[in-house]
PDB file of C-alpha atoms and ligand atoms in Angstrom:
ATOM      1  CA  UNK A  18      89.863 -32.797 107.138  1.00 98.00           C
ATOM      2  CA  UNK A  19      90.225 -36.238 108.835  1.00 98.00           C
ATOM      3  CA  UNK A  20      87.281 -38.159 109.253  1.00 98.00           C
ATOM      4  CA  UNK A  21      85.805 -39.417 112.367  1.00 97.00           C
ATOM      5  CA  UNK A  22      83.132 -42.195 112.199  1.00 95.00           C
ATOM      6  CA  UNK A  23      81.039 -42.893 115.304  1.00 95.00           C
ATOM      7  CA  UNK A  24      79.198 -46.123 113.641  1.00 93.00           C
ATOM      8  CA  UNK A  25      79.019 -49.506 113.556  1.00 91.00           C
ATOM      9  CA  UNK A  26      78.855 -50.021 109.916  1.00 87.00           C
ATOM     10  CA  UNK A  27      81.050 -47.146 107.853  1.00 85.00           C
ATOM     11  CA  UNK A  28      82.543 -48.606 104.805  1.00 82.00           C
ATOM     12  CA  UNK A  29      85.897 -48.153 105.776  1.00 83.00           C
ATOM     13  CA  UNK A  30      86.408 -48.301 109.606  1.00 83.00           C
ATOM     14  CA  UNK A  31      82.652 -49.108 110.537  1.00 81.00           C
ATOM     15  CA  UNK A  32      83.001 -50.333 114.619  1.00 85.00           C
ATOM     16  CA  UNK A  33      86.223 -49.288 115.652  1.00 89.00           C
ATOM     17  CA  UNK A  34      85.290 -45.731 116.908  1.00 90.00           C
ATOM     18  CA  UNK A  35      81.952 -46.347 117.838  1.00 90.00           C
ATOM     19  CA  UNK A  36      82.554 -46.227 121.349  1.00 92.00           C
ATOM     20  CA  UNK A  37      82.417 -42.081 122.865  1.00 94.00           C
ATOM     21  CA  UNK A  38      86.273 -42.804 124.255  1.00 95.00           C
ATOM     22  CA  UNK A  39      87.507 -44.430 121.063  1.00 95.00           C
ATOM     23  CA  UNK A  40      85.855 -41.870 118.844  1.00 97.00           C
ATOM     24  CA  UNK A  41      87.484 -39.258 120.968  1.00 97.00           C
ATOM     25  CA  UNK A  42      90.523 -40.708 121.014  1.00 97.00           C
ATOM     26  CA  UNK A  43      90.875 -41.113 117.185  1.00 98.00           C
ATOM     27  CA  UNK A  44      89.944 -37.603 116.813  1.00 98.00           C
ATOM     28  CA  UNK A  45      92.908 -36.764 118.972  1.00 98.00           C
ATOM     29  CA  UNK A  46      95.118 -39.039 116.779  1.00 98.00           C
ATOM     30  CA  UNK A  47      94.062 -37.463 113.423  1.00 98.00           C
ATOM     31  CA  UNK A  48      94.847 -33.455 114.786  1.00 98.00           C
ATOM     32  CA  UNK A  49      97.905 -34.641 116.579  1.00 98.00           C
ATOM     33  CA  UNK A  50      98.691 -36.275 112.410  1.00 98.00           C
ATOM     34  CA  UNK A  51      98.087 -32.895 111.364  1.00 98.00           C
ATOM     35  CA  UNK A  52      94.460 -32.689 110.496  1.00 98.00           C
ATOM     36  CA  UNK A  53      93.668 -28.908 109.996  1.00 98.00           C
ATOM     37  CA  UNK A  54      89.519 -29.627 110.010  1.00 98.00           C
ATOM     38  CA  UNK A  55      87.747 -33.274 111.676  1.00 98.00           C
ATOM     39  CA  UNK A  56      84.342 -34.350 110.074  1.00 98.00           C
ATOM     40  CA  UNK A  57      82.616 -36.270 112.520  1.00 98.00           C
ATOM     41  CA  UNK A  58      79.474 -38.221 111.844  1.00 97.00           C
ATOM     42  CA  UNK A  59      77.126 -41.032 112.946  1.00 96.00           C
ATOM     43  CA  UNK A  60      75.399 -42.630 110.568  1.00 95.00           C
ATOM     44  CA  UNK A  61      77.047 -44.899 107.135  1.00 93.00           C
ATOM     45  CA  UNK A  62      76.130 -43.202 104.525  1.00 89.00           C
ATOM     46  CA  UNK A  63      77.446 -46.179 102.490  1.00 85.00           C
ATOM     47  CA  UNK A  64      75.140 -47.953  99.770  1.00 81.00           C
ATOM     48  CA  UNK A  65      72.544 -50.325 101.892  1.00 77.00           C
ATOM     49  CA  UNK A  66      73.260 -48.529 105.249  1.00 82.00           C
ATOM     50  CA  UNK A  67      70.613 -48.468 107.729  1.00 84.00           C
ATOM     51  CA  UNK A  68      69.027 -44.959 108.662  1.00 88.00           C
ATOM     52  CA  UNK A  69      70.164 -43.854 112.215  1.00 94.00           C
ATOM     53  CA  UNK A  70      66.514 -42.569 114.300  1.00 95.00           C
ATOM     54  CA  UNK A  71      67.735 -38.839 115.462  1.00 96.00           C
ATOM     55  CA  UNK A  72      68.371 -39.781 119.186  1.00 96.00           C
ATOM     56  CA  UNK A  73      70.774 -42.405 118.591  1.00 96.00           C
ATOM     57  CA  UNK A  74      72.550 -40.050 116.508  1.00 97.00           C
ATOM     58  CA  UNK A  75      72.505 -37.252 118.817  1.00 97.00           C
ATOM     59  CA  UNK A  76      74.069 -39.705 121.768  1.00 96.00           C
ATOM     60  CA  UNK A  77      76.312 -40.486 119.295  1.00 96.00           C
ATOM     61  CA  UNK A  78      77.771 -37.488 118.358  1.00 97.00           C
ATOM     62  CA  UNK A  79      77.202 -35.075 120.556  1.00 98.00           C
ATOM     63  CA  UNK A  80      79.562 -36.036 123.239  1.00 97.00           C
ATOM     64  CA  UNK A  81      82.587 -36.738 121.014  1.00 98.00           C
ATOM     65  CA  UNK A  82      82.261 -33.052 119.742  1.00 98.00           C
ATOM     66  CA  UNK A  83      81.725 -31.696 123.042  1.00 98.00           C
ATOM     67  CA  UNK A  84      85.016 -33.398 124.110  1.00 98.00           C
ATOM     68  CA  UNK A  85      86.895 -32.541 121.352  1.00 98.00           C
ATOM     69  CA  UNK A  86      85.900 -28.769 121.550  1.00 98.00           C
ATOM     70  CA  UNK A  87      86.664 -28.911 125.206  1.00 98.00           C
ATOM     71  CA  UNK A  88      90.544 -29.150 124.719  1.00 96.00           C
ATOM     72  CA  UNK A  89      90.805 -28.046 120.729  1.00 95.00           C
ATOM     73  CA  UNK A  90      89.607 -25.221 118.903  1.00 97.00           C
ATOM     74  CA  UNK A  91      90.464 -27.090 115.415  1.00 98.00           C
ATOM     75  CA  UNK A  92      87.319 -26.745 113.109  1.00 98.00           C
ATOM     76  CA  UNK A  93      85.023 -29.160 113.375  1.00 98.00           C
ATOM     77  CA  UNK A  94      82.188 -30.427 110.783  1.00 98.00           C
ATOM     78  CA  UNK A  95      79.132 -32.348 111.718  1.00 98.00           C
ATOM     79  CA  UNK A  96      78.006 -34.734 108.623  1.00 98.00           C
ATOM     80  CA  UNK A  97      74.533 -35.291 109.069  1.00 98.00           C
ATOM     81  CA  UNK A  98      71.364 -35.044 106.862  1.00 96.00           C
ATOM     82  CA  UNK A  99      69.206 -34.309 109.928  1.00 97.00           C
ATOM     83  CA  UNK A 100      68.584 -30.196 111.006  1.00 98.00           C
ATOM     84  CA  UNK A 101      68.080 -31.547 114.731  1.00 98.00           C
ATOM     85  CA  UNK A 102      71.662 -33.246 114.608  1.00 98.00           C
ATOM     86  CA  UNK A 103      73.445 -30.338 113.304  1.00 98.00           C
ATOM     87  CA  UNK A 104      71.734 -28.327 115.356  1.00 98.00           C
ATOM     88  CA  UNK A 105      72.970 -29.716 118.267  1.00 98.00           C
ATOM     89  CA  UNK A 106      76.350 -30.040 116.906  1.00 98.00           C
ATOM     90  CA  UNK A 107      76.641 -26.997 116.607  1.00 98.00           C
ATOM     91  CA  UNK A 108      75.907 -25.884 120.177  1.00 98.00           C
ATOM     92  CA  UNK A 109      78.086 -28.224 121.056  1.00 98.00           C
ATOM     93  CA  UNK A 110      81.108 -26.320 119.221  1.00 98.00           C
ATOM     94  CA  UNK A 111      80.854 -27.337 115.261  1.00 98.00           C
ATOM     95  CA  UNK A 112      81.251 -24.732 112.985  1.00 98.00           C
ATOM     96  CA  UNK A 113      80.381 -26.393 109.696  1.00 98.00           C
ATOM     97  CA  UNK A 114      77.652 -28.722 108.513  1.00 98.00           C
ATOM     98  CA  UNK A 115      78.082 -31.179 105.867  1.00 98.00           C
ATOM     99  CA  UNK A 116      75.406 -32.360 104.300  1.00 98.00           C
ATOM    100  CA  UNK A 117      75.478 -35.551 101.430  1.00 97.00           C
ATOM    101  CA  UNK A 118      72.023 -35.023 100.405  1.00 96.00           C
ATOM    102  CA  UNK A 119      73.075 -30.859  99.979  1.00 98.00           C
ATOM    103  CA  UNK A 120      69.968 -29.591 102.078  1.00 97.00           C
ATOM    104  CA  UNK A 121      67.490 -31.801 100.670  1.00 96.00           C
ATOM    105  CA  UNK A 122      66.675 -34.385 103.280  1.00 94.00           C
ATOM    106  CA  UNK A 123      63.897 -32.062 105.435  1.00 94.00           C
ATOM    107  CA  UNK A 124      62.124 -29.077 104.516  1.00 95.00           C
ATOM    108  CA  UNK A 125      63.644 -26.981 107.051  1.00 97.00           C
ATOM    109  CA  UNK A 126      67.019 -28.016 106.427  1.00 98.00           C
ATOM    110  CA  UNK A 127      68.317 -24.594 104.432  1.00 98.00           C
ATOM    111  CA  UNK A 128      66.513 -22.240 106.667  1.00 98.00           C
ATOM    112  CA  UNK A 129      67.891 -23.980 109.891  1.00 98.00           C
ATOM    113  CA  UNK A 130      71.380 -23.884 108.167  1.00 98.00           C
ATOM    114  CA  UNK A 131      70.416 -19.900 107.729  1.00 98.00           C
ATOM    115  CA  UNK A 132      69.765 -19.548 111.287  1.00 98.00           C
ATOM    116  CA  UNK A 133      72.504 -21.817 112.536  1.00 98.00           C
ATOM    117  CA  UNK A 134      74.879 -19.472 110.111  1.00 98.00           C
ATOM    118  CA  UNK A 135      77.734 -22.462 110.284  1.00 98.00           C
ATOM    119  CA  UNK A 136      79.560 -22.871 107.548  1.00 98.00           C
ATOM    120  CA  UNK A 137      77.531 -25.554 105.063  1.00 98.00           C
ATOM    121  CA  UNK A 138      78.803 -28.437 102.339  1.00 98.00           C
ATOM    122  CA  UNK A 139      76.316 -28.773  99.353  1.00 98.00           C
ATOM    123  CA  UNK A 140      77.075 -32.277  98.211  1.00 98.00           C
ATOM    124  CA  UNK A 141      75.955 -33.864  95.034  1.00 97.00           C
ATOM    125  CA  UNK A 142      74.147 -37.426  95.837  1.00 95.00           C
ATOM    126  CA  UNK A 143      71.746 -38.872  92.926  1.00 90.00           C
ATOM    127  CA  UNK A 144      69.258 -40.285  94.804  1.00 80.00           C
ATOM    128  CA  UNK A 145      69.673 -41.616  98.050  1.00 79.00           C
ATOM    129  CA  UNK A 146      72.261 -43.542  99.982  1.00 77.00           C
ATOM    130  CA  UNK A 147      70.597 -46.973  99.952  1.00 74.00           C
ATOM    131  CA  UNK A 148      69.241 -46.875  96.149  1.00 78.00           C
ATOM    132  CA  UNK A 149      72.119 -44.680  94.944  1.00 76.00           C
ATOM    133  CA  UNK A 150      74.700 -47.400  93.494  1.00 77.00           C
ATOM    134  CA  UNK A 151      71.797 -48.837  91.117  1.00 78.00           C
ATOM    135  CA  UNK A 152      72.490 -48.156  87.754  1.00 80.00           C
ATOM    136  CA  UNK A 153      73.800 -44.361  87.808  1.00 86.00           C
ATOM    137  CA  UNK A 154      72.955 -43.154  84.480  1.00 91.00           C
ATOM    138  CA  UNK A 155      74.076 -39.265  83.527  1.00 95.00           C
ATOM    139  CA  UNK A 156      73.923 -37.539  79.884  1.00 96.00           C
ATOM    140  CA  UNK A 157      77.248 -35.575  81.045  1.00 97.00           C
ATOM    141  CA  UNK A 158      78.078 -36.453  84.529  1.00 97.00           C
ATOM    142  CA  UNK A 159      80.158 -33.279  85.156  1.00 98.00           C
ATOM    143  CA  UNK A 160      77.244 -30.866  83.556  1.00 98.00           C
ATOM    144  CA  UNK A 161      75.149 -32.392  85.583  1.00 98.00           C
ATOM    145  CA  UNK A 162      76.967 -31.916  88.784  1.00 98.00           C
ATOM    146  CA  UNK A 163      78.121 -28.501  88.070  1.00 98.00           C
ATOM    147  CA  UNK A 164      74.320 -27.922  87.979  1.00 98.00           C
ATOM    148  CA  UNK A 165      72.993 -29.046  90.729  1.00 98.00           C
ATOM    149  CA  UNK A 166      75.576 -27.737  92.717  1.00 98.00           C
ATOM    150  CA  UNK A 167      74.850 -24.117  91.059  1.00 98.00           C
ATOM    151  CA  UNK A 168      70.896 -24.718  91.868  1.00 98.00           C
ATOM    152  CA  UNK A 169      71.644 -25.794  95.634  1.00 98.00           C
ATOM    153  CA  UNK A 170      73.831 -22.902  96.029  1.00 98.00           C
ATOM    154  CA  UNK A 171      71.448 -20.835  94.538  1.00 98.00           C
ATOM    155  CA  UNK A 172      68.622 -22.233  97.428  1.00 98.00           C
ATOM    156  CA  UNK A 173      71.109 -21.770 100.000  1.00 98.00           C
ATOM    157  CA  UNK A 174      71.001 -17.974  99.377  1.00 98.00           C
ATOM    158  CA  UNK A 175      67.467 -17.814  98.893  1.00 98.00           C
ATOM    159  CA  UNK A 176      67.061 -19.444 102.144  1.00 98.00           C
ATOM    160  CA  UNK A 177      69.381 -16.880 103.699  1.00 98.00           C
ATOM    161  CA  UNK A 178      73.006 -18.442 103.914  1.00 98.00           C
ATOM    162  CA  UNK A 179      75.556 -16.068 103.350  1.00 98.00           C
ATOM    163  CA  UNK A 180      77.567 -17.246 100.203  1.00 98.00           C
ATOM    164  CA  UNK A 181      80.827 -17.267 101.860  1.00 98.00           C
ATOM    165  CA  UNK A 182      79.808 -19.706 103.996  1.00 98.00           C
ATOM    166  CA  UNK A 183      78.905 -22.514 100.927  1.00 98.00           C
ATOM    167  CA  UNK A 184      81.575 -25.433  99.650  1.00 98.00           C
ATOM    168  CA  UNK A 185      80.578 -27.481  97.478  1.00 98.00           C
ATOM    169  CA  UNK A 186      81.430 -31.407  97.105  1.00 98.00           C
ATOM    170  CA  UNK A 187      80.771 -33.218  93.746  1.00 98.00           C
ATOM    171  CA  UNK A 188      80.497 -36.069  95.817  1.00 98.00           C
ATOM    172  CA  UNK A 189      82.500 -38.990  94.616  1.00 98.00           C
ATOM    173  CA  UNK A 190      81.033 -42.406  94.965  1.00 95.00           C
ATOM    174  CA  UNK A 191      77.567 -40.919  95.221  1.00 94.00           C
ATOM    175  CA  UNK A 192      75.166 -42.508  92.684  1.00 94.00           C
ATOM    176  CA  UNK A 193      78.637 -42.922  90.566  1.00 95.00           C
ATOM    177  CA  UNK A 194      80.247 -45.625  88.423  1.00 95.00           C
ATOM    178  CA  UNK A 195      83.495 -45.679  89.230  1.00 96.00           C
ATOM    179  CA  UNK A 196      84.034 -44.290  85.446  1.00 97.00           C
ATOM    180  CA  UNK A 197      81.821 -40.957  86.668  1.00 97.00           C
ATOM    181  CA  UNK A 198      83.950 -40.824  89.815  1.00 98.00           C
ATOM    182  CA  UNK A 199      87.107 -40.537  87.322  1.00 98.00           C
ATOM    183  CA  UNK A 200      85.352 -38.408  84.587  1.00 98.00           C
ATOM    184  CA  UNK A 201      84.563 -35.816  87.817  1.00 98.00           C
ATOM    185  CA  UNK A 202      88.369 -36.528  89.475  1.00 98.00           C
ATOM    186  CA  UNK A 203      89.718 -35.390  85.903  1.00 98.00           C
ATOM    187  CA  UNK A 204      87.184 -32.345  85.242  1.00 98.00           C
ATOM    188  CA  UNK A 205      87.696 -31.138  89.214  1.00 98.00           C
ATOM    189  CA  UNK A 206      88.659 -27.600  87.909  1.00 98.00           C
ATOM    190  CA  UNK A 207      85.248 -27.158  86.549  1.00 98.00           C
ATOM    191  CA  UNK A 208      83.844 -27.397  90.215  1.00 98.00           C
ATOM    192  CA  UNK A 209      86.278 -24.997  91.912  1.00 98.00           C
ATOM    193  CA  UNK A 210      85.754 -22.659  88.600  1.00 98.00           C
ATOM    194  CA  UNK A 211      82.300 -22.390  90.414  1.00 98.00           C
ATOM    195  CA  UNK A 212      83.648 -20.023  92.879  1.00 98.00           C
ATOM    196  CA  UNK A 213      83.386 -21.778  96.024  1.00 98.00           C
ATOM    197  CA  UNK A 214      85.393 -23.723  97.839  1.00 98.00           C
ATOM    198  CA  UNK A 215      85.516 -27.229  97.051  1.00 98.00           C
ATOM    199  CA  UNK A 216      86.043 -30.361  99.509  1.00 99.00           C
ATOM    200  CA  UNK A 217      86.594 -33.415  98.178  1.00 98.00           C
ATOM    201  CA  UNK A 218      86.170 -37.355  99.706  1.00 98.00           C
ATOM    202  CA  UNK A 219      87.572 -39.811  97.681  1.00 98.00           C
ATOM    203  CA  UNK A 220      89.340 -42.016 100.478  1.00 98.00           C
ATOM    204  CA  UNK A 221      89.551 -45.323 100.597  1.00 96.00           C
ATOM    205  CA  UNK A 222      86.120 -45.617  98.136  1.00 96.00           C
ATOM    206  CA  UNK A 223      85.398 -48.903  96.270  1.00 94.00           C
ATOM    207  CA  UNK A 224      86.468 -47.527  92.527  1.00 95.00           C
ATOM    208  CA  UNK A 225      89.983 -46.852  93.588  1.00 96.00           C
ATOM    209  CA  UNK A 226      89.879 -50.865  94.305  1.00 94.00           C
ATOM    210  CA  UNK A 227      88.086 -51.210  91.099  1.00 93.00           C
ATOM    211  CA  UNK A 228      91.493 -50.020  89.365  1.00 95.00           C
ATOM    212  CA  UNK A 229      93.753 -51.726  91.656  1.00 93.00           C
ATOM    213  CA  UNK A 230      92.236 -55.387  91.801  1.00 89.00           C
ATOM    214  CA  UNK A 231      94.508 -56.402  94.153  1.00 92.00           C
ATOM    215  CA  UNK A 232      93.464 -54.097  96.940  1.00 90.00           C
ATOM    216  CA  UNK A 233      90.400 -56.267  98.433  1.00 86.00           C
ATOM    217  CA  UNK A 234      89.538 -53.680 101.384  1.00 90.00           C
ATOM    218  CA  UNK A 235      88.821 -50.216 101.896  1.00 90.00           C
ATOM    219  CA  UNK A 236      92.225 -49.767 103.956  1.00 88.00           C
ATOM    220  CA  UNK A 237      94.094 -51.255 101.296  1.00 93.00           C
ATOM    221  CA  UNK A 238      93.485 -47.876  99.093  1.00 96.00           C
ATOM    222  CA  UNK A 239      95.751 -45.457 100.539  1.00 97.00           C
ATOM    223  CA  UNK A 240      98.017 -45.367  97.555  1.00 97.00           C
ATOM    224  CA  UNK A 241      94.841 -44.850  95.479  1.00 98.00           C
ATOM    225  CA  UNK A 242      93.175 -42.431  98.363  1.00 98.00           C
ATOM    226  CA  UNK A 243      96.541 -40.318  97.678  1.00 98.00           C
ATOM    227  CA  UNK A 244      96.682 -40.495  94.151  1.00 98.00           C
ATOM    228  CA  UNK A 245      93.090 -38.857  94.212  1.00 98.00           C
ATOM    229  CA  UNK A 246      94.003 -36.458  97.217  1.00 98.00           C
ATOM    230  CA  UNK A 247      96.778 -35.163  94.192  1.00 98.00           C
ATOM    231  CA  UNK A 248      94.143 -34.551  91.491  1.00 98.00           C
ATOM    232  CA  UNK A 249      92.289 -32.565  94.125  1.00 98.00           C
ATOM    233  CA  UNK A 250      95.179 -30.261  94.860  1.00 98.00           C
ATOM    234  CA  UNK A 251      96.101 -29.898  91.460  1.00 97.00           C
ATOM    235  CA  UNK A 252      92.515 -28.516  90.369  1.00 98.00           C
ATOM    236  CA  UNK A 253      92.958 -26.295  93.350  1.00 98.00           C
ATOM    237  CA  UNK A 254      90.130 -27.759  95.985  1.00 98.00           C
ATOM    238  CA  UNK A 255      90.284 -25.927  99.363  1.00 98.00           C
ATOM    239  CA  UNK A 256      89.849 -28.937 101.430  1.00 98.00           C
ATOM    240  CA  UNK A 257      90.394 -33.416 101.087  1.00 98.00           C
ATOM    241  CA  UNK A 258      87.931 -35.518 103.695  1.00 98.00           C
ATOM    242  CA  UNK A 259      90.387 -38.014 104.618  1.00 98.00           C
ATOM    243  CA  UNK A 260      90.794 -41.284 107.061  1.00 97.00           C
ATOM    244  CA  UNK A 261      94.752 -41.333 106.836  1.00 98.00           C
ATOM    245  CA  UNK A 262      95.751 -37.984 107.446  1.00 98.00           C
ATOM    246  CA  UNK A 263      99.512 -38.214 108.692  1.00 98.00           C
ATOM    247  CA  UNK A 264     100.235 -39.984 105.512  1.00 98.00           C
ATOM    248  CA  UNK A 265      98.045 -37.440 103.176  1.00 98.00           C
ATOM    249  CA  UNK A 266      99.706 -34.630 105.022  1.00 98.00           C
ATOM    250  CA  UNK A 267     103.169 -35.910 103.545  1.00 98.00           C
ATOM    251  CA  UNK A 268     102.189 -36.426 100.407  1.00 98.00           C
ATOM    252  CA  UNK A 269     100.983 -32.861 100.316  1.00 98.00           C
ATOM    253  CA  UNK A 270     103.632 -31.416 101.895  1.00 98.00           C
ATOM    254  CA  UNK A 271     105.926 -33.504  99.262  1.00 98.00           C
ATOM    255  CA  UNK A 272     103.859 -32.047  96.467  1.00 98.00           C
ATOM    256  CA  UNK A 273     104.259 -28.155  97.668  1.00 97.00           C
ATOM    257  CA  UNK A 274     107.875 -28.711  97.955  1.00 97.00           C
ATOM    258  CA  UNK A 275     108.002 -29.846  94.168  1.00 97.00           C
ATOM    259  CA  UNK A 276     105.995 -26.927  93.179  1.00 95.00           C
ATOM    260  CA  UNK A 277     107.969 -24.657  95.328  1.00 96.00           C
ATOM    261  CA  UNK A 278     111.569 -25.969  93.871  1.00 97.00           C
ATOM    262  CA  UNK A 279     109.905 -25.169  90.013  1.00 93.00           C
ATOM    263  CA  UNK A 280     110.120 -21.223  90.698  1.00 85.00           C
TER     264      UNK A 280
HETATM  265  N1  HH2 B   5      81.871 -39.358 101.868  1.00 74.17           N
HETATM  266  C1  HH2 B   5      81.396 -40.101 102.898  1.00 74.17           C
HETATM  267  C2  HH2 B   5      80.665 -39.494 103.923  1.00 74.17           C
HETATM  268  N2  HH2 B   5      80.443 -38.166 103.937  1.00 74.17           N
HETATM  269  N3  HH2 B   5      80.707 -36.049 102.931  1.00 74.17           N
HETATM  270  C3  HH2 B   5      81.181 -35.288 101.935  1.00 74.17           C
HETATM  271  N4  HH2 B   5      80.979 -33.959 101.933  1.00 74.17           N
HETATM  272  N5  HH2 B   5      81.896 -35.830 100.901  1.00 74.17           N
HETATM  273  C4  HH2 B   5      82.143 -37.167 100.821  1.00 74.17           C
HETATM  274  O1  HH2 B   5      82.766 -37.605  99.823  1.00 74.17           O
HETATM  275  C5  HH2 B   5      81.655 -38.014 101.873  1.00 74.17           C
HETATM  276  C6  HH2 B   5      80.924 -37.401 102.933  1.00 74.17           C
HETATM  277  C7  HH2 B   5      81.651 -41.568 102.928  1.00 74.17           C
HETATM  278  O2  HH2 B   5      82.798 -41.886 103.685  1.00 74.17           O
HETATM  279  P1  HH2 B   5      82.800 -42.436 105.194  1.00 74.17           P
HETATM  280  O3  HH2 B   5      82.298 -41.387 106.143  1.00 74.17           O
HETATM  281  O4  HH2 B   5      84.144 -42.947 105.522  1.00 74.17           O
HETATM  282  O5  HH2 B   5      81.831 -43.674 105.182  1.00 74.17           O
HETATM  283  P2  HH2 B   5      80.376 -43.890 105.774  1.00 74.17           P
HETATM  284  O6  HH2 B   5      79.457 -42.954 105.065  1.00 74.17           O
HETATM  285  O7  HH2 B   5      80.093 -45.343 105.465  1.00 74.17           O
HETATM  286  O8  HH2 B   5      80.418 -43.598 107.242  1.00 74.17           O
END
């Protein structure tokens, strides 16, 4: 799943697809790398982002998907907190809404996902994106993500969501150290053992540079970004949210072709 960030400010690549034709554009890049899935959102949801009012976010998003689905029929994911964005993403040809605060952000955020009957992502956050990096504390950070995620999923059905349409994210860099990041990159197979599919989004994020000192920006963590796109194939995750797809598309296809050659 290849990212596409229509922002200003994203961690990573904040500014240089803000602009409808440059958004568009990179989304075109990342399918013609081999992306089987885009995520496209509009608002950071790095640590001390600014919140996005709904409008803004709408005229930011909306068109790019609407472009994209004009020419492609590749799946496409909105990643938004708000119902009113991913409701309108999904008119305008999304088929999957992922959601960092899993459903939690409004009220009517389960039922609308219900009604929508997209596909959803149930991500683990611990509190919210512009407190979240202070002090993350856990007893047993994968426990404690294995349980939320069962209680979301659990809401989701409640609210009406038909189970085969729930993934689940443990949502690395999220209220995290960069130690519970690892702890959760090492214990992955407890999350797919869940029974849902699992996406995982470790590019680029700042505790891959925490091990690698020497790599002082976020695009200076592909090795790292790949490394951690590995772990998640080993435990058997059904999808990686990625910026550099061409080059995590090799290293896959390298990594098959091992596993293949062993039989
Ligand atoms: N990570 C980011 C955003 N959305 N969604 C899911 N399900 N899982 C993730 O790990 C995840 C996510 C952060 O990455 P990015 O979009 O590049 O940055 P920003 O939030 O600053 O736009």
């Amino acid at each position: 799943m290849g990212v596409v960030n229509v922002t200003p400010d994203s961690f990573s690549d904040g500014g240089r697809f803000f602009e409808t034709a440059d958004a568009v554009a990179h989304a075109r890049a990342l399918i013609a790398a081999g992306a089987d899935g885009l995520d496209i959102g509009a608002e950071s949801t790095r640590p001390g982002a600014e919140p996005v009012p709904v409008a803004e976010e709408l005229a930011r998003v909306v068109p790019v998907i609407a472009a994209i689905r004009a020419e492609n029929g590749i799946p496409i994911s909105i990643d938004t907190m708000k119902p009113e964005v991913a409701r309108a993403a999904v008119a305008a040809g999304a088929t999957m809404w992922n959601d960092v605060t899993a459903m939690r952000w409004r009220d009517d955020s389960l039922t609308t996902a219900a009604e929508l009957g997209c596909e959803v992502v149930l991500m683990h956050m611990r509190g919210e994106p512009r407190t979240m990096q202070a002090a993350p504390a856990y007893e047993d950070v994968v426990a404690e993500v294995e349980a939320f995620l069962i209680a979301r999923a659990d809401a989701a059905i409640a609210a009406g969501v038909a189970r085969e349409k729930i993934w689940l994210d443990p949502g690395i860099g999220f209220g995290k150290t960069g130690r519970h990041s690892l702890t959760l990159l090492a214990h992955l197979d407890r999350i797919v053992a869940l029974g849902f599919p699992v996406l995982l989004g470790a590019s680029r994020k700042s505790f891959l540079g925490k091990i690698d000192r020497a790599a002082t920006s976020a695009d200076d963590r592909l090795g790292g970004s790949l490394a951690a796109v590995l772990a998640g194939a080993r435990a058997g995750v059904a999808a990686v949210r990625v910026h550099d797809v061409r080059e995590t598309v090799q290293a896959l296809a390298v990594r098959a072709a091992i596993e293949a050659a062993a039989t």
